[in-house]
JSON list of N, CA and C in Angstrom, two decimals:
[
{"chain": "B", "resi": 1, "resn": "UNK", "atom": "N", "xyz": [59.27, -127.70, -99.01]},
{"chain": "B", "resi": 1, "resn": "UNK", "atom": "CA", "xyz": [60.36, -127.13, -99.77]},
{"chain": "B", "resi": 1, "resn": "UNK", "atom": "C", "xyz": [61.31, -128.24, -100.22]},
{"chain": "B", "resi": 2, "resn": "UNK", "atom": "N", "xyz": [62.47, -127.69, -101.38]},
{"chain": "B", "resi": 2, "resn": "UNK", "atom": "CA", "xyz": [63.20, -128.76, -101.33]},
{"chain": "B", "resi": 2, "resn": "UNK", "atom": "C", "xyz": [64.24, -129.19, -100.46]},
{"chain": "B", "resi": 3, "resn": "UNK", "atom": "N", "xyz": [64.55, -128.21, -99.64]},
{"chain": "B", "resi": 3, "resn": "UNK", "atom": "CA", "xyz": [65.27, -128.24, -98.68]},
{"chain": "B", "resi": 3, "resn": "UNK", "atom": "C", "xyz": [64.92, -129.61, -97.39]},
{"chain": "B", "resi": 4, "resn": "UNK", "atom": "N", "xyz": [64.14, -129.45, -97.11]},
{"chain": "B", "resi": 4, "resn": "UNK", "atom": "CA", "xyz": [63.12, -130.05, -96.71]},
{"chain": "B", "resi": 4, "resn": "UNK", "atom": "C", "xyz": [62.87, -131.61, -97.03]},
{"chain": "B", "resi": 5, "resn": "UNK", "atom": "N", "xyz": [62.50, -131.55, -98.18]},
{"chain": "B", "resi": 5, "resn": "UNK", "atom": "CA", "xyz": [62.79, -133.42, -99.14]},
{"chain": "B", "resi": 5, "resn": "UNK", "atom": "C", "xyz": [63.79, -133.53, -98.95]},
{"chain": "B", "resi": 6, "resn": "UNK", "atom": "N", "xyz": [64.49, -133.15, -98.97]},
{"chain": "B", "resi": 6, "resn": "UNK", "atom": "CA", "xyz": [65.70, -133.77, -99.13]},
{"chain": "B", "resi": 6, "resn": "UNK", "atom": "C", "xyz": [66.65, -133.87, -97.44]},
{"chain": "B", "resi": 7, "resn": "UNK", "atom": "N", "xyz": [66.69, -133.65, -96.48]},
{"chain": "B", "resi": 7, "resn": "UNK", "atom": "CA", "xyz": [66.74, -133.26, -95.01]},
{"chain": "B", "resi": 7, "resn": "UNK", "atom": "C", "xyz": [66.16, -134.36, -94.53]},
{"chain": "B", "resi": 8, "resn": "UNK", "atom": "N", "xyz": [65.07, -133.75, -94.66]},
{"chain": "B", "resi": 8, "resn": "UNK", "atom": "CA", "xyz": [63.74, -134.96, -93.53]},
{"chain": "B", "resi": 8, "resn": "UNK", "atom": "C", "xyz": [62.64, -135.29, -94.51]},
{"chain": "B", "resi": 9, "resn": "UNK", "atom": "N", "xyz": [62.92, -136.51, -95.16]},
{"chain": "B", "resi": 9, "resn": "UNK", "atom": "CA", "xyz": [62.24, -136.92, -96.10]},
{"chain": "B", "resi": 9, "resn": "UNK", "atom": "C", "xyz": [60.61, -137.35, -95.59]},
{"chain": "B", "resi": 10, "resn": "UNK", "atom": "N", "xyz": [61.06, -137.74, -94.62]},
{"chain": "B", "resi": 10, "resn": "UNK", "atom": "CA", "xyz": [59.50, -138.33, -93.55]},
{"chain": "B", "resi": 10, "resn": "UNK", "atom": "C", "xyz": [58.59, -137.50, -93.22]},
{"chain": "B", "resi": 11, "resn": "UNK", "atom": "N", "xyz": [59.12, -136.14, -93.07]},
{"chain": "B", "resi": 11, "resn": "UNK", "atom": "CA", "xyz": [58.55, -135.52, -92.69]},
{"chain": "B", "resi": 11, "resn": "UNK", "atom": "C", "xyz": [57.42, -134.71, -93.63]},
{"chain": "B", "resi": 12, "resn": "UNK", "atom": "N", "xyz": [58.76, -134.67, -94.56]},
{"chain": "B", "resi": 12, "resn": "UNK", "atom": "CA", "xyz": [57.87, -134.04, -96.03]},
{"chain": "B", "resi": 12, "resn": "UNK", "atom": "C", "xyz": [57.22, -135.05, -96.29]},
{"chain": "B", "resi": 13, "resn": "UNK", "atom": "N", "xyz": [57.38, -136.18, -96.55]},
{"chain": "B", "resi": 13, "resn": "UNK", "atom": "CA", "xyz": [55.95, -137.32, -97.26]},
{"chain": "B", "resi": 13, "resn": "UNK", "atom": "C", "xyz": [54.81, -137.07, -96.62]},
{"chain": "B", "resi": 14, "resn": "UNK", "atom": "N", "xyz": [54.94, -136.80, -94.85]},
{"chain": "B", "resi": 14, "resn": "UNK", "atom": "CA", "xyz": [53.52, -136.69, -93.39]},
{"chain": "B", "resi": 14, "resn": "UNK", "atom": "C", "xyz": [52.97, -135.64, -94.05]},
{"chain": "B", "resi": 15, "resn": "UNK", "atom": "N", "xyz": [53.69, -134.80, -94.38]},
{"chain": "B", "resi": 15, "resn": "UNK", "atom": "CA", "xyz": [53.28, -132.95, -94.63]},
{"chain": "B", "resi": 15, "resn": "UNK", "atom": "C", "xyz": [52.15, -132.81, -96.01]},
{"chain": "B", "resi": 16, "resn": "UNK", "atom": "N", "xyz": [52.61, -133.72, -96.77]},
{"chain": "B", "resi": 16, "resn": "UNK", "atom": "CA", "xyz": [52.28, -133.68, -98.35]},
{"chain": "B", "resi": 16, "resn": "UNK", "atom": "C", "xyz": [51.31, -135.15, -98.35]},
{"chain": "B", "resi": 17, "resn": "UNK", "atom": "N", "xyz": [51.26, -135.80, -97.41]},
{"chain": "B", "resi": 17, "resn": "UNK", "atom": "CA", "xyz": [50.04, -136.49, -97.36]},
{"chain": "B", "resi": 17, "resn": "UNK", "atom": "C", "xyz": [49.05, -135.85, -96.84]},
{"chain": "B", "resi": 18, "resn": "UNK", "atom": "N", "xyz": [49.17, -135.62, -95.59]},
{"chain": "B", "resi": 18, "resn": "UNK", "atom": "CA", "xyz": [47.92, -134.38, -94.63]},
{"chain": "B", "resi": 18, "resn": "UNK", "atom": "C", "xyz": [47.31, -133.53, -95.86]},
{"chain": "B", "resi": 19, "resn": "UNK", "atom": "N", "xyz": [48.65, -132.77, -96.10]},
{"chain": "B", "resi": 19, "resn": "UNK", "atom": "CA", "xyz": [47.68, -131.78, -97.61]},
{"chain": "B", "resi": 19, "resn": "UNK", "atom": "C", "xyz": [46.77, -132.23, -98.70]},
{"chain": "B", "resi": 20, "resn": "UNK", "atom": "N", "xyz": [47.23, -133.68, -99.11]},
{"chain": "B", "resi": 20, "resn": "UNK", "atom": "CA", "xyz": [46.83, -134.29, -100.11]},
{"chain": "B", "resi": 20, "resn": "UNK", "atom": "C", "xyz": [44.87, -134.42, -99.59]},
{"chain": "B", "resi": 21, "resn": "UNK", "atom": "N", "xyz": [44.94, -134.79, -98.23]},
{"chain": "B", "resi": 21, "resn": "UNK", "atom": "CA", "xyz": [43.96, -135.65, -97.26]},
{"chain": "B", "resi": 21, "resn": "UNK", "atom": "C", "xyz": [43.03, -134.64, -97.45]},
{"chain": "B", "resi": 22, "resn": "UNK", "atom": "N", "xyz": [43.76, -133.89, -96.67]},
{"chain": "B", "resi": 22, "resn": "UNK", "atom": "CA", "xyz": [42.56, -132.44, -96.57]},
{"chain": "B", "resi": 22, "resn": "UNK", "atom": "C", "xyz": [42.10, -131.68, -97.87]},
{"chain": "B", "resi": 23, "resn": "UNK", "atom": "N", "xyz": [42.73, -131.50, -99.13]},
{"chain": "B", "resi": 23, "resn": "UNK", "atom": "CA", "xyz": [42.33, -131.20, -100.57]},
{"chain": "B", "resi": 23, "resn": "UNK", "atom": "C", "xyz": [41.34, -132.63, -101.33]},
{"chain": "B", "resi": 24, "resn": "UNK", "atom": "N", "xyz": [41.41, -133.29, -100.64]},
{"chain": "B", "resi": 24, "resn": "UNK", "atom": "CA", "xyz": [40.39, -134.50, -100.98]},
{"chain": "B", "resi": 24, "resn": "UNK", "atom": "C", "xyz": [39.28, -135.26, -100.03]},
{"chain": "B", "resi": 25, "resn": "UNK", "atom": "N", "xyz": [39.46, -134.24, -99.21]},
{"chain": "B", "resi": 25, "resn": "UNK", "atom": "CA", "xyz": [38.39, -134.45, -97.87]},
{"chain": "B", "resi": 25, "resn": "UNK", "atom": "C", "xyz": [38.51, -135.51, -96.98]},
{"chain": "B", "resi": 26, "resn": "UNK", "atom": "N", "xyz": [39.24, -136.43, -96.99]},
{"chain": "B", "resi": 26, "resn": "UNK", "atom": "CA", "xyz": [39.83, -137.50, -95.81]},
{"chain": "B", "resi": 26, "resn": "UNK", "atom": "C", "xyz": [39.73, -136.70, -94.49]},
{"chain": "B", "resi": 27, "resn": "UNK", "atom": "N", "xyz": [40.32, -136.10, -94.70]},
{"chain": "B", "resi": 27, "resn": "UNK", "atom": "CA", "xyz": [40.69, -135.47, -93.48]},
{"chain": "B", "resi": 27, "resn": "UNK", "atom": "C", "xyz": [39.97, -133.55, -93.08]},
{"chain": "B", "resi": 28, "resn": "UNK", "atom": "N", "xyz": [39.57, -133.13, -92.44]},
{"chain": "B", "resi": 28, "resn": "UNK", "atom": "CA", "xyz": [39.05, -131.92, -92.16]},
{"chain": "B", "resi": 28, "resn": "UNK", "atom": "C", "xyz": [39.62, -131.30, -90.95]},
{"chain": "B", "resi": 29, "resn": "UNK", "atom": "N", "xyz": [40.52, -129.94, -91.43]},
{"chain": "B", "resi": 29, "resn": "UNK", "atom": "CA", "xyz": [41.06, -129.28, -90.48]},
{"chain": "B", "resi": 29, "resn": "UNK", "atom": "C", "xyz": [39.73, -128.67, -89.40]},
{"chain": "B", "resi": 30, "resn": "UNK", "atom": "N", "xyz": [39.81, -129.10, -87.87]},
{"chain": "B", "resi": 30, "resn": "UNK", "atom": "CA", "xyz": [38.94, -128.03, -87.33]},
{"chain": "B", "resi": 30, "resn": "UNK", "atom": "C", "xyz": [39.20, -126.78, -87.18]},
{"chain": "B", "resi": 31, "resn": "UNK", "atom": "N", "xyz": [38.27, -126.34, -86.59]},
{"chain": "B", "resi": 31, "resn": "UNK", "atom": "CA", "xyz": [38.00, -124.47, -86.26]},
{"chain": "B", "resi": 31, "resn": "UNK", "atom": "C", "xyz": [39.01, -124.24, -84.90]},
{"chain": "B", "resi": 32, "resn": "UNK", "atom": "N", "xyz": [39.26, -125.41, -84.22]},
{"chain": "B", "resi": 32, "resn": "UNK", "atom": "CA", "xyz": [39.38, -125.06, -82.97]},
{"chain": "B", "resi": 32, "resn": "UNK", "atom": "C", "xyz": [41.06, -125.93, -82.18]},
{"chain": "B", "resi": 33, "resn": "UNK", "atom": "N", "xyz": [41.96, -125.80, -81.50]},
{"chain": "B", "resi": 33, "resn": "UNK", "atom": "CA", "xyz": [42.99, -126.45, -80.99]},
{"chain": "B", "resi": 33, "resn": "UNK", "atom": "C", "xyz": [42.17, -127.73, -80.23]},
{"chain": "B", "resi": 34, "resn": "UNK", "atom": "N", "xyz": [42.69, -129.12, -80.75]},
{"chain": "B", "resi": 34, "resn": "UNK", "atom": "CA", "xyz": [42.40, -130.26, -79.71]},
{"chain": "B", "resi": 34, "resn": "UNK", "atom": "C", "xyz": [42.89, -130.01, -78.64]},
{"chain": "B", "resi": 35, "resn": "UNK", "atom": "N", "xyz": [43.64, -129.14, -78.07]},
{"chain": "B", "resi": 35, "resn": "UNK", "atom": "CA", "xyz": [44.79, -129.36, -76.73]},
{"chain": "B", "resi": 35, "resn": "UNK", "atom": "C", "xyz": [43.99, -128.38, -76.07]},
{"chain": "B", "resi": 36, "resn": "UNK", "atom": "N", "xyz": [43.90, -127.32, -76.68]},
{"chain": "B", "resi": 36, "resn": "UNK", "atom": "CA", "xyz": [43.99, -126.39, -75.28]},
{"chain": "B", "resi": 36, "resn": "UNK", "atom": "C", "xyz": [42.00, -125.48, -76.24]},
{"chain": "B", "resi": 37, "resn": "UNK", "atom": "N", "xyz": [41.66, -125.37, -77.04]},
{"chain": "B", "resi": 37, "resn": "UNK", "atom": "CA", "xyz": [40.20, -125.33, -77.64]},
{"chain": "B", "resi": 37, "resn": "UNK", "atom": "C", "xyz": [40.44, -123.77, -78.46]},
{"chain": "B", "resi": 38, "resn": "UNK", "atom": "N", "xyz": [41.63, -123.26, -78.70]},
{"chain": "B", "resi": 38, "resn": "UNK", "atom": "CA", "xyz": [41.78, -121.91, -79.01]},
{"chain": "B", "resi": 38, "resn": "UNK", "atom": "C", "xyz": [41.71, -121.95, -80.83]},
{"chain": "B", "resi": 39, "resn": "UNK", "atom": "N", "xyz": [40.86, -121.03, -81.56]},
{"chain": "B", "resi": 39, "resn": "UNK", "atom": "CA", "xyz": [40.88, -121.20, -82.58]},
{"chain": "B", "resi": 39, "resn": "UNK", "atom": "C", "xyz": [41.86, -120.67, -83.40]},
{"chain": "B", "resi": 40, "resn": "UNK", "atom": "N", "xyz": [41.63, -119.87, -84.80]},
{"chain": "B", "resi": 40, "resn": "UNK", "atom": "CA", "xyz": [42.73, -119.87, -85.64]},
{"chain": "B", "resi": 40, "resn": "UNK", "atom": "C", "xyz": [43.14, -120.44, -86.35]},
{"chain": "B", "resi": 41, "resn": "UNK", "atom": "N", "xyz": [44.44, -120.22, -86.86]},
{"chain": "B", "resi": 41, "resn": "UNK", "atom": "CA", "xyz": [44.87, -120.86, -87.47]},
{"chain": "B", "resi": 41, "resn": "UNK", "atom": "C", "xyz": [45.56, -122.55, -86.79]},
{"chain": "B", "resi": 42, "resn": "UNK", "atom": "N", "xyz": [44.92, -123.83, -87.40]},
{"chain": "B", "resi": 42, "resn": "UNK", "atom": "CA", "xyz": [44.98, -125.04, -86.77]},
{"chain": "B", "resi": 42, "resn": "UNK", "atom": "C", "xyz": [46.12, -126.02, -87.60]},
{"chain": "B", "resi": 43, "resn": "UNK", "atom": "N", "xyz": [47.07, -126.57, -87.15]},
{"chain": "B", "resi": 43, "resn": "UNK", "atom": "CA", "xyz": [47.95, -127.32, -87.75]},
{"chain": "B", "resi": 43, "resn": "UNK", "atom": "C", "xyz": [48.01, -128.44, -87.49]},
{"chain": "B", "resi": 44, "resn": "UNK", "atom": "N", "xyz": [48.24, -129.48, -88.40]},
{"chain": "B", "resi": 44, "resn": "UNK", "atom": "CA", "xyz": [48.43, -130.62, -88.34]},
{"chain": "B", "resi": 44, "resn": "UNK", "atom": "C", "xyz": [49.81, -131.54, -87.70]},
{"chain": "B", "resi": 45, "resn": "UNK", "atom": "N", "xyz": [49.44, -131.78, -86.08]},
{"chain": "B", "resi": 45, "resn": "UNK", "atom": "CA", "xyz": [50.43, -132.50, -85.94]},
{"chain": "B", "resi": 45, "resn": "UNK", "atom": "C", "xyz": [50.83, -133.81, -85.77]},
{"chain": "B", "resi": 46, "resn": "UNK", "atom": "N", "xyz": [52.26, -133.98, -86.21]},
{"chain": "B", "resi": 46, "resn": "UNK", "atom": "CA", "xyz": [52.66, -135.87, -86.43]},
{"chain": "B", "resi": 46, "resn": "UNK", "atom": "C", "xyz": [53.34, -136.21, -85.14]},
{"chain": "B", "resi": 47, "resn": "UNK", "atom": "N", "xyz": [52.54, -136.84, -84.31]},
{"chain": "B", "resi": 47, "resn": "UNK", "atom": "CA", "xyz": [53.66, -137.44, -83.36]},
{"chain": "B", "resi": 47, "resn": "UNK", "atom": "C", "xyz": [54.54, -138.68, -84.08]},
{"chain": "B", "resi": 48, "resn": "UNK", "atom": "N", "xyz": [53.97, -138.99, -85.33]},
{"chain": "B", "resi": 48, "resn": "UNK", "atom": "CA", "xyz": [54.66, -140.29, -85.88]},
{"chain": "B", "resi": 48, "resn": "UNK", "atom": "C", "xyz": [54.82, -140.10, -87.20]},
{"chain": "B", "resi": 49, "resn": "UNK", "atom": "N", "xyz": [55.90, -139.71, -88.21]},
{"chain": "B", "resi": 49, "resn": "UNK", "atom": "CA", "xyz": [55.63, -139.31, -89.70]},
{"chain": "B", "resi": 49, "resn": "UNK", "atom": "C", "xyz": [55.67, -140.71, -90.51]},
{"chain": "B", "resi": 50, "resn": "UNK", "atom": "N", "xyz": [55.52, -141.98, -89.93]},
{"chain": "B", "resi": 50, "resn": "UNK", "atom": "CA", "xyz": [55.45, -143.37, -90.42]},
{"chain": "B", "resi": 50, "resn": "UNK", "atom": "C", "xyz": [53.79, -143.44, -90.51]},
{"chain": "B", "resi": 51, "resn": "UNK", "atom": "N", "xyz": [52.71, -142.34, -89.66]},
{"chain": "B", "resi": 51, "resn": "UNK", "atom": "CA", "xyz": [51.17, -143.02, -89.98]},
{"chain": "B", "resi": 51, "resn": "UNK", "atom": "C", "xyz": [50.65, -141.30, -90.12]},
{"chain": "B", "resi": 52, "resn": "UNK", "atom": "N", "xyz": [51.17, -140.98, -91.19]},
{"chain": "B", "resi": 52, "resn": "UNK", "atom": "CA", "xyz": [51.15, -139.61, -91.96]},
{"chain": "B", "resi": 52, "resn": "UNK", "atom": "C", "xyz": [49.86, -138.96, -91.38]},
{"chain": "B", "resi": 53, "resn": "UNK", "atom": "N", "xyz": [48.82, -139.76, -91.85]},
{"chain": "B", "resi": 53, "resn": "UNK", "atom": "CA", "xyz": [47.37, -139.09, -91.47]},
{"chain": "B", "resi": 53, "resn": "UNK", "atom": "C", "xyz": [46.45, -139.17, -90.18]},
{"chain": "B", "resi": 54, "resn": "UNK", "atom": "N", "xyz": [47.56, -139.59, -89.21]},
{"chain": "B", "resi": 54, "resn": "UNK", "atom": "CA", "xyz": [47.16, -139.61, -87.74]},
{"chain": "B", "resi": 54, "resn": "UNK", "atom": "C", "xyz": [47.75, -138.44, -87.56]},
{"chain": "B", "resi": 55, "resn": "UNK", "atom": "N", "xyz": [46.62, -137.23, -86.84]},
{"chain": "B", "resi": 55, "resn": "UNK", "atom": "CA", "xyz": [47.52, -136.16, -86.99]},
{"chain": "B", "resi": 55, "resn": "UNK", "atom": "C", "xyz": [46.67, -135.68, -85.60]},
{"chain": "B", "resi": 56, "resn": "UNK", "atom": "N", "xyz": [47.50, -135.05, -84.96]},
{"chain": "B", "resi": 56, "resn": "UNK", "atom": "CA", "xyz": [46.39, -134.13, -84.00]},
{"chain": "B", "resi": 56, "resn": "UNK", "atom": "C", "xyz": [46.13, -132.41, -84.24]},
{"chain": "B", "resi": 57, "resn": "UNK", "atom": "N", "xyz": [45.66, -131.61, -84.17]},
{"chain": "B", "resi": 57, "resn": "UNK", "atom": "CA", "xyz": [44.95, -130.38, -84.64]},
{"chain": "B", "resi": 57, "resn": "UNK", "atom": "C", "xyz": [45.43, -129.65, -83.57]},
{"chain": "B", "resi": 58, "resn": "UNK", "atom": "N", "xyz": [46.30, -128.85, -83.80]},
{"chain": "B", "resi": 58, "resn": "UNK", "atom": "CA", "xyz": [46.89, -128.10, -82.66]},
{"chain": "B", "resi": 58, "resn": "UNK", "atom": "C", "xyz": [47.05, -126.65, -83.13]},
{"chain": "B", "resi": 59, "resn": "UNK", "atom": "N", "xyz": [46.76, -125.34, -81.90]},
{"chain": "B", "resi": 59, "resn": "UNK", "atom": "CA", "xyz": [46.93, -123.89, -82.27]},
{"chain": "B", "resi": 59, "resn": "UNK", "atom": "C", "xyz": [48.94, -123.81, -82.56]},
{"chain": "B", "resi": 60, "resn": "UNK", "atom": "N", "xyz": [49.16, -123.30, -82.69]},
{"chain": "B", "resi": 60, "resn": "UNK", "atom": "CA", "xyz": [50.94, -122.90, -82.77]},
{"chain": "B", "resi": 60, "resn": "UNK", "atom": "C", "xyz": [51.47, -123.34, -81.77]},
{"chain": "B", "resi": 61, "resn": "UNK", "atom": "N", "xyz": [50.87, -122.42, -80.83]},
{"chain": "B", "resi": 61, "resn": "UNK", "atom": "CA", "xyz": [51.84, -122.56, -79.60]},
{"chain": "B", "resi": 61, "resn": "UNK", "atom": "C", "xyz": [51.78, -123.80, -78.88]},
{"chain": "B", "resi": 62, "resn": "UNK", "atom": "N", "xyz": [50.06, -124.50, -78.67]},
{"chain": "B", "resi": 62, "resn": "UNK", "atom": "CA", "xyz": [50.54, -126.32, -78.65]},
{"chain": "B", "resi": 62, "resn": "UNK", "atom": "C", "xyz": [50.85, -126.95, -79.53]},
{"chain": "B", "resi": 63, "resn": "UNK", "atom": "N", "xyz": [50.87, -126.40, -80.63]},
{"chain": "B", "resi": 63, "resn": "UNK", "atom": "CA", "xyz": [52.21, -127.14, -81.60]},
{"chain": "B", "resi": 63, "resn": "UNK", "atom": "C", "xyz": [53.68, -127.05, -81.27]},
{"chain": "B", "resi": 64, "resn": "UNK", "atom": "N", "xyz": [54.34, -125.78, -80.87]},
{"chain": "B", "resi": 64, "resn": "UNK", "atom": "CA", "xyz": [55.47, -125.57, -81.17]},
{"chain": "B", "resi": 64, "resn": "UNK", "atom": "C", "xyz": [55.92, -126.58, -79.34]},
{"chain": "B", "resi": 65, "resn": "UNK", "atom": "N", "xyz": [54.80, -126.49, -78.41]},
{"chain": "B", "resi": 65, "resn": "UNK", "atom": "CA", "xyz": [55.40, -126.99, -77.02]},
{"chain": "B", "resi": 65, "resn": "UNK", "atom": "C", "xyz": [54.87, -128.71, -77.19]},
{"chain": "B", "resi": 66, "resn": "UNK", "atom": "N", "xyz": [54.20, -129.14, -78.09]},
{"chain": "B", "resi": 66, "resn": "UNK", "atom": "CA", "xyz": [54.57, -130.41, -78.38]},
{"chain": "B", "resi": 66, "resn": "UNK", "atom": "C", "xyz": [55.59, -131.52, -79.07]},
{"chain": "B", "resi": 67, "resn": "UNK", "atom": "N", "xyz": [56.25, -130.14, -79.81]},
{"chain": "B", "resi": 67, "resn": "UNK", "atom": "CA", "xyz": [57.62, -130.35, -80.51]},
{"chain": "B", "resi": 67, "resn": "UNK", "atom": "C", "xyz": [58.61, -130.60, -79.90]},
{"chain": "B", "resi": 68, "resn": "UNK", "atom": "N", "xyz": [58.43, -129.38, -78.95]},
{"chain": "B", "resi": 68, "resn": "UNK", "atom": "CA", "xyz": [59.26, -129.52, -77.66]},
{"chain": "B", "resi": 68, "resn": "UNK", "atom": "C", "xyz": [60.09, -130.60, -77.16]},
{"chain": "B", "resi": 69, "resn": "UNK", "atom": "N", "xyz": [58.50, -131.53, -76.59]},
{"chain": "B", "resi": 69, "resn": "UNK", "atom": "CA", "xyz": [58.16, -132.26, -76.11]},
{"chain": "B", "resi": 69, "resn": "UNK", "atom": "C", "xyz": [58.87, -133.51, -77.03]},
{"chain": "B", "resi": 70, "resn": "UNK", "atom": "N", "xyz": [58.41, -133.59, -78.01]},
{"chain": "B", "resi": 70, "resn": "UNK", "atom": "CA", "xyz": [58.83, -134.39, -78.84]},
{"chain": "B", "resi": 70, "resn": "UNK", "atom": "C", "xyz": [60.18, -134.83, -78.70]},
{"chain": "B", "resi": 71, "resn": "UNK", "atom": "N", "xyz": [61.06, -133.67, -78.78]},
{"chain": "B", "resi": 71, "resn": "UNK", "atom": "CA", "xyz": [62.29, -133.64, -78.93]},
{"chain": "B", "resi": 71, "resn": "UNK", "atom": "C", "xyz": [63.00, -134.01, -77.74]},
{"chain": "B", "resi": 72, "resn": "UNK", "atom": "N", "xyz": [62.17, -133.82, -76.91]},
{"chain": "B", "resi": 72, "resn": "UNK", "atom": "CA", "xyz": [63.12, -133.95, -75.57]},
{"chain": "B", "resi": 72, "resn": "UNK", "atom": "C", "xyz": [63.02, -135.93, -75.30]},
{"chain": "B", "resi": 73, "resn": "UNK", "atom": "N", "xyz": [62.05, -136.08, -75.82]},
{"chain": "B", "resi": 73, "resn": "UNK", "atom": "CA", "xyz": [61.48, -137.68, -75.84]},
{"chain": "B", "resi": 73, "resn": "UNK", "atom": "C", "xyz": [62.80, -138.57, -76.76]},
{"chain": "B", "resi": 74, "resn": "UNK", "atom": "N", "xyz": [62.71, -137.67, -77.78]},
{"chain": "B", "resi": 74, "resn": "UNK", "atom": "CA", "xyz": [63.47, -138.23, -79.50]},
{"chain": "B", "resi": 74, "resn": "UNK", "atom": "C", "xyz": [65.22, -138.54, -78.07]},
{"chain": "B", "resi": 75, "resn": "UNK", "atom": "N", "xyz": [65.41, -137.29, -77.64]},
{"chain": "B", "resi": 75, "resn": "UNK", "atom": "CA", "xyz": [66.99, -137.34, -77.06]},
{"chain": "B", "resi": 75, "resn": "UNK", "atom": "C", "xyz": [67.36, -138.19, -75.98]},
{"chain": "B", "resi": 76, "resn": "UNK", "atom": "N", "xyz": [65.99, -138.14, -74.95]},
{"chain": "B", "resi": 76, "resn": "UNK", "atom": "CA", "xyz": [66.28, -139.79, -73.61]},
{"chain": "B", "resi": 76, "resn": "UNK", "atom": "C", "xyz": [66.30, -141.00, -74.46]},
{"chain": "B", "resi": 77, "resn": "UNK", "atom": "N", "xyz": [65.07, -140.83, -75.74]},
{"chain": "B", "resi": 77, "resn": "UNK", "atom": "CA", "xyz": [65.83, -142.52, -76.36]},
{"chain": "B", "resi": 77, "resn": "UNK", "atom": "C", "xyz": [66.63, -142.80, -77.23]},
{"chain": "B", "resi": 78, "resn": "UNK", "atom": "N", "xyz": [67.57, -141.66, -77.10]},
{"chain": "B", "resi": 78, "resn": "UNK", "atom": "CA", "xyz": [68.91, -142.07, -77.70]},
{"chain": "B", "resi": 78, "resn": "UNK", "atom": "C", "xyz": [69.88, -142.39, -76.41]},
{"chain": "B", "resi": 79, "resn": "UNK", "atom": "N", "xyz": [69.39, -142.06, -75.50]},
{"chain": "B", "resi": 79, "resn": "UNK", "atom": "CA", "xyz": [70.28, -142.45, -74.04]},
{"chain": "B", "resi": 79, "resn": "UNK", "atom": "C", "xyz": [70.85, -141.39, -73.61]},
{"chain": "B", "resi": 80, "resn": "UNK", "atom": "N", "xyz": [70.85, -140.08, -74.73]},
{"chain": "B", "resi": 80, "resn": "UNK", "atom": "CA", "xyz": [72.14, -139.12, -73.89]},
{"chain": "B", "resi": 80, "resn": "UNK", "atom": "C", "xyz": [71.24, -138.28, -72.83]},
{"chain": "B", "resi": 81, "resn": "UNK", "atom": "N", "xyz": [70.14, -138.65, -72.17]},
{"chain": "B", "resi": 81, "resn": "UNK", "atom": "CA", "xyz": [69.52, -137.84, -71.46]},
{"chain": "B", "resi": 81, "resn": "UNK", "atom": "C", "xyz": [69.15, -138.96, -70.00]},
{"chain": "B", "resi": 82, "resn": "UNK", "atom": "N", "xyz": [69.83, -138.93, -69.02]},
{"chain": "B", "resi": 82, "resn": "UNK", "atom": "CA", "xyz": [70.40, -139.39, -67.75]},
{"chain": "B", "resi": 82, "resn": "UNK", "atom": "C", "xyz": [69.60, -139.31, -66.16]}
]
């Protein structure tokens, strides 16, 4: 969205490369979650939006608890987490 570009620019470039990857075959979404093997719908995730198309293949919910994760990582290395 534009909301989005304009917010978290990094994120949108990771987002709109992956798409680009996978509409040109670089890249192939699997059938199945790398984390936990549950199928569905599979999303592309960035632990790093600097190497766009390193992505890991995750169901929602180990997407949304790797975000989590993420975040809680992003806040100890800013120091305010003790």
């Amino acid at each position: 969205s534009e909301i989005e570009r304009l917010i978290f620019p990094r994120r949108h470039r990771a987002r709109m490369a992956t798409q680009q990857a996978i509409k040109a075959g670089r890249l192939t979404r699997p059938a199945t979650c790398e984390q936990c093997g549950k199928g569905g719908r599979i999303q592309a995730h960035h632990a790093d939006y600097g190497a766009p198309l390193k992505v890991e293949w995750l169901c929602s919910a180990c997407h949304a608890q790797a975000d989590k994760i993420a975040a809680v990582v992003r806040v100890a290395d800013q120091g305010r987490c003790k």
